[in-house]
Amino acid sequence: MNFDLKNALAAKEIRALIFDMDGTLVDNMDFHHRAWIEWARREGLTGSDGEILSQTHGTLREIVRRLFPQESDDDVLHARGERKEALYRELYRPHLRLIPGLLELLQATKKRGLPMAVATAGDRTNIDFTLDGLNVRPYFDAIVGAEDVRNGKPHPEVFLLAAQKLAVAPESCLVFEDAPVGAEAARRAGMSCIVVNAMAPREAFDKAAHVLHFARDYEEF
């Protein structure tokens, strides 16, 4: 069922759109998961696939520290994380594409004059890989990534910083997210949210009164 985004923007007095990146701009989470599992084996981790994946939320820095709590050398941790992301890009590069309907939404929003931002746990290299690889960077007025924040989602820092960069009050921002932790970060930031391309069931989005709609892709708008 189509969702009347234009009326929702007016009803909520939305002045800016903020997009998560992985899973929200591109349907890449299966490739991240594959990369995490293969990387974990290469790095000598012995937990089950489910145990490994359950730890992969937040920024790359947070995840690697969580998986290697005994390692105190930041350079070693950084190098481990870089190996994982290089593996992810190798796996996903042949499949890089926008989620259906997103380009049209970006074009329409730009024409309407609403500012847009990307707010992601991804690092700068993956942001460049995605936005420049798909030629969509010009649509975004602000980009916030892992290097810009101290706390990953569900902490609201990344969304609040994006709103600050857009010079728009948090309550006037609408977030597009695919994951429960991201939707929770939007809630904590005081922002409305639309969930797109979610892998998790709707029941996983608890405390979700701020979620206006669940969509398969952007062709619903």
Short mmCIF file of C-alpha atoms in Angstrom, two decimals:
data_model
loop_
_atom_site.label_atom_id
_atom_site.label_comp_id
_atom_site.label_asym_id
_atom_site.label_seq_id
_atom_site.Cartn_x
_atom_site.Cartn_y
_atom_site.Cartn_z
CA MET A 1 0.00 0.00 0.00
CA ASN A 2 1.38 3.40 -0.98
CA PHE A 3 2.16 5.92 1.75
CA ASP A 4 1.37 9.61 1.27
CA LEU A 5 4.77 10.99 2.19
CA LYS A 6 3.95 14.53 1.14
CA ASN A 7 0.99 14.75 3.52
CA ALA A 8 3.02 13.12 6.31
CA LEU A 9 5.76 15.71 5.89
CA ALA A 10 3.21 18.50 6.13
CA ALA A 11 1.37 16.98 9.09
CA LYS A 12 4.58 16.51 11.08
CA GLU A 13 6.03 19.86 9.91
CA ILE A 14 9.10 18.05 8.60
CA ARG A 15 11.88 20.33 7.39
CA ALA A 16 14.63 17.79 6.63
CA LEU A 17 15.20 14.12 5.80
CA ILE A 18 17.97 12.02 7.33
CA PHE A 19 18.94 8.65 5.84
CA ASP A 20 20.85 5.81 7.38
CA MET A 21 23.14 4.24 4.76
CA ASP A 22 23.66 0.48 5.06
CA GLY A 23 20.39 -1.34 4.48
CA THR A 24 18.58 1.97 3.88
CA LEU A 25 20.21 3.49 0.81
CA VAL A 26 21.47 0.14 -0.43
CA ASP A 27 20.33 -3.43 0.21
CA ASN A 28 23.72 -4.62 1.42
CA MET A 29 23.25 -6.12 4.87
CA ASP A 30 23.56 -9.73 3.69
CA PHE A 31 26.99 -8.81 2.29
CA HIS A 32 28.03 -7.20 5.57
CA HIS A 33 26.93 -10.32 7.40
CA ARG A 34 28.85 -12.57 5.03
CA ALA A 35 31.92 -10.38 5.45
CA TRP A 36 31.66 -10.43 9.25
CA ILE A 37 31.50 -14.23 9.33
CA GLU A 38 34.36 -14.79 6.88
CA TRP A 39 36.46 -12.09 8.58
CA ALA A 40 35.80 -13.57 12.04
CA ARG A 41 37.16 -16.94 10.92
CA ARG A 42 40.23 -15.32 9.37
CA GLU A 43 40.85 -13.37 12.59
CA GLY A 44 40.59 -16.51 14.73
CA LEU A 45 37.23 -15.93 16.42
CA THR A 46 35.51 -19.18 17.37
CA GLY A 47 31.95 -18.16 18.23
CA SER A 48 28.98 -19.32 16.17
CA ASP A 49 27.76 -17.24 13.24
CA GLY A 50 24.83 -16.05 15.34
CA GLU A 51 27.09 -15.10 18.24
CA ILE A 52 29.35 -13.09 15.95
CA LEU A 53 26.49 -11.28 14.21
CA SER A 54 24.78 -10.45 17.50
CA GLN A 55 27.78 -8.24 18.33
CA THR A 56 27.86 -6.30 15.05
CA HIS A 57 25.87 -3.20 16.02
CA GLY A 58 27.25 0.29 16.49
CA THR A 59 30.34 1.73 14.84
CA LEU A 60 33.13 -0.44 13.45
CA ARG A 61 35.35 0.75 16.29
CA GLU A 62 32.79 -0.36 18.88
CA ILE A 63 32.22 -3.74 17.22
CA VAL A 64 35.89 -4.70 16.93
CA ARG A 65 36.54 -3.68 20.53
CA ARG A 66 33.53 -5.74 21.60
CA LEU A 67 34.79 -8.81 19.72
CA PHE A 68 38.39 -8.44 20.92
CA PRO A 69 38.04 -7.13 24.51
CA GLN A 70 41.52 -8.36 25.41
CA GLU A 71 43.20 -6.21 22.74
CA SER A 72 44.33 -2.78 24.00
CA ASP A 73 46.31 -1.60 20.97
CA ASP A 74 44.10 0.79 18.99
CA ASP A 75 46.22 0.39 15.85
CA VAL A 76 45.75 -3.38 15.91
CA LEU A 77 42.00 -2.99 16.38
CA HIS A 78 41.83 -0.45 13.57
CA ALA A 79 43.72 -2.77 11.22
CA ARG A 80 41.34 -5.64 12.06
CA GLY A 81 38.35 -3.44 11.28
CA GLU A 82 39.85 -2.25 8.01
CA ARG A 83 40.31 -5.85 6.87
CA LYS A 84 36.64 -6.55 7.48
CA GLU A 85 35.48 -3.49 5.54
CA ALA A 86 37.82 -4.25 2.62
CA LEU A 87 36.32 -7.75 2.47
CA TYR A 88 32.78 -6.30 2.52
CA ARG A 89 33.54 -3.94 -0.37
CA GLU A 90 35.07 -6.78 -2.37
CA LEU A 91 31.92 -8.86 -1.89
CA TYR A 92 29.39 -6.09 -2.50
CA ARG A 93 31.03 -4.04 -5.28
CA PRO A 94 29.50 -6.07 -8.16
CA HIS A 95 26.03 -5.63 -6.61
CA LEU A 96 26.17 -1.93 -5.66
CA ARG A 97 22.84 -0.25 -6.44
CA LEU A 98 20.24 1.96 -4.80
CA ILE A 99 17.11 0.49 -3.26
CA PRO A 100 14.26 0.77 -5.82
CA GLY A 101 12.54 4.14 -5.87
CA LEU A 102 15.19 5.95 -3.85
CA LEU A 103 16.69 7.98 -6.69
CA GLU A 104 13.25 9.32 -7.58
CA LEU A 105 12.63 10.25 -3.94
CA LEU A 106 15.98 12.04 -3.70
CA GLN A 107 15.26 13.96 -6.89
CA ALA A 108 11.76 14.97 -5.76
CA THR A 109 12.98 16.01 -2.31
CA LYS A 110 15.81 18.08 -3.77
CA LYS A 111 13.35 19.78 -6.11
CA ARG A 112 11.08 20.51 -3.13
CA GLY A 113 13.97 22.24 -1.39
CA LEU A 114 14.16 20.05 1.72
CA PRO A 115 17.72 19.48 2.96
CA MET A 116 18.90 15.89 3.33
CA ALA A 117 21.65 14.17 5.27
CA VAL A 118 23.25 10.75 5.60
CA ALA A 119 23.79 9.61 9.20
CA THR A 120 25.52 6.25 9.38
CA ALA A 121 27.68 4.03 11.54
CA GLY A 122 29.73 3.42 8.41
CA ASP A 123 33.25 4.79 8.15
CA ARG A 124 34.47 7.33 5.61
CA THR A 125 35.79 4.74 3.17
CA ASN A 126 32.46 2.92 3.01
CA ILE A 127 30.59 6.22 2.75
CA ASP A 128 32.73 7.19 -0.24
CA PHE A 129 32.35 3.71 -1.73
CA THR A 130 28.55 3.97 -1.55
CA LEU A 131 27.76 7.62 -2.27
CA ASP A 132 30.38 8.18 -4.94
CA GLY A 133 29.94 4.72 -6.43
CA LEU A 134 26.26 5.54 -6.96
CA ASN A 135 26.76 9.24 -7.79
CA VAL A 136 24.31 10.40 -5.13
CA ARG A 137 26.56 12.54 -2.91
CA PRO A 138 25.26 15.81 -4.48
CA TYR A 139 21.79 15.14 -3.06
CA PHE A 140 23.00 15.36 0.53
CA ASP A 141 23.70 18.60 2.36
CA ALA A 142 25.43 16.88 5.30
CA ILE A 143 27.12 13.54 5.91
CA VAL A 144 27.84 12.14 9.36
CA GLY A 145 29.78 8.91 9.80
CA ALA A 146 31.56 6.84 12.42
CA GLU A 147 34.57 9.15 12.63
CA ASP A 148 32.31 12.06 13.60
CA VAL A 149 30.74 10.54 16.72
CA ARG A 150 31.77 8.91 19.98
CA ASN A 151 28.68 6.71 20.32
CA GLY A 152 27.03 4.38 17.82
CA LYS A 153 23.32 3.72 17.52
CA PRO A 154 21.04 3.31 19.45
CA HIS A 155 22.66 6.40 20.94
CA PRO A 156 21.09 9.40 19.13
CA GLU A 157 24.37 11.28 18.60
CA VAL A 158 24.67 10.60 14.86
CA PHE A 159 21.15 11.87 14.13
CA LEU A 160 21.46 14.89 16.41
CA LEU A 161 24.72 15.88 14.75
CA ALA A 162 23.13 15.50 11.31
CA ALA A 163 20.26 17.79 12.36
CA GLN A 164 22.76 20.29 13.73
CA LYS A 165 24.68 20.29 10.44
CA LEU A 166 21.42 20.88 8.55
CA ALA A 167 20.46 23.66 11.00
CA VAL A 168 17.08 21.98 11.54
CA ALA A 169 15.52 21.17 14.93
CA PRO A 170 15.52 17.41 15.69
CA GLU A 171 11.72 17.28 15.97
CA SER A 172 11.49 18.65 12.42
CA CYS A 173 13.60 15.80 10.96
CA LEU A 174 12.31 12.54 9.47
CA VAL A 175 14.68 9.56 9.62
CA PHE A 176 14.74 6.65 7.17
CA GLU A 177 16.10 3.50 8.82
CA ASP A 178 16.16 -0.25 8.30
CA ALA A 179 17.20 -1.53 11.74
CA PRO A 180 15.68 -1.56 15.23
CA VAL A 181 18.75 0.07 16.79
CA GLY A 182 18.54 2.86 14.22
CA ALA A 183 14.84 3.39 14.80
CA GLU A 184 15.55 3.53 18.54
CA ALA A 185 18.27 6.12 17.93
CA ALA A 186 15.73 8.22 16.01
CA ARG A 187 13.27 7.93 18.89
CA ARG A 188 15.90 9.04 21.39
CA ALA A 189 16.73 11.98 19.12
CA GLY A 190 13.09 13.05 19.15
CA MET A 191 12.65 12.36 15.43
CA SER A 192 9.92 10.64 13.46
CA CYS A 193 11.01 7.59 11.48
CA ILE A 194 10.08 5.52 8.44
CA VAL A 195 11.41 1.95 8.40
CA VAL A 196 12.50 0.76 4.94
CA ASN A 197 13.83 -2.61 3.80
CA ALA A 198 13.91 -4.05 7.32
CA MET A 199 15.39 -7.51 7.82
CA ALA A 200 14.03 -7.68 11.38
CA PRO A 201 10.33 -8.40 12.04
CA ARG A 202 8.07 -5.53 13.06
CA GLU A 203 7.93 -6.87 16.60
CA ALA A 204 11.61 -5.97 16.92
CA PHE A 205 10.75 -2.30 16.64
CA ASP A 206 9.44 -1.84 20.15
CA LYS A 207 8.74 1.65 21.48
CA ALA A 208 7.88 2.46 17.88
CA ALA A 209 5.12 5.05 18.22
CA HIS A 210 7.38 7.46 16.33
CA VAL A 211 7.49 5.12 13.30
CA LEU A 212 5.11 6.49 10.68
CA HIS A 213 5.31 3.64 8.20
CA PHE A 214 7.01 0.34 7.35
CA ALA A 215 7.94 0.11 3.66
CA ARG A 216 9.48 -2.60 1.50
CA ASP A 217 11.26 0.02 -0.63
CA TYR A 218 10.92 3.62 -1.81
CA GLU A 219 8.49 2.79 -4.58
CA GLU A 220 5.77 2.89 -1.92
CA PHE A 221 6.09 6.67 -1.66
#
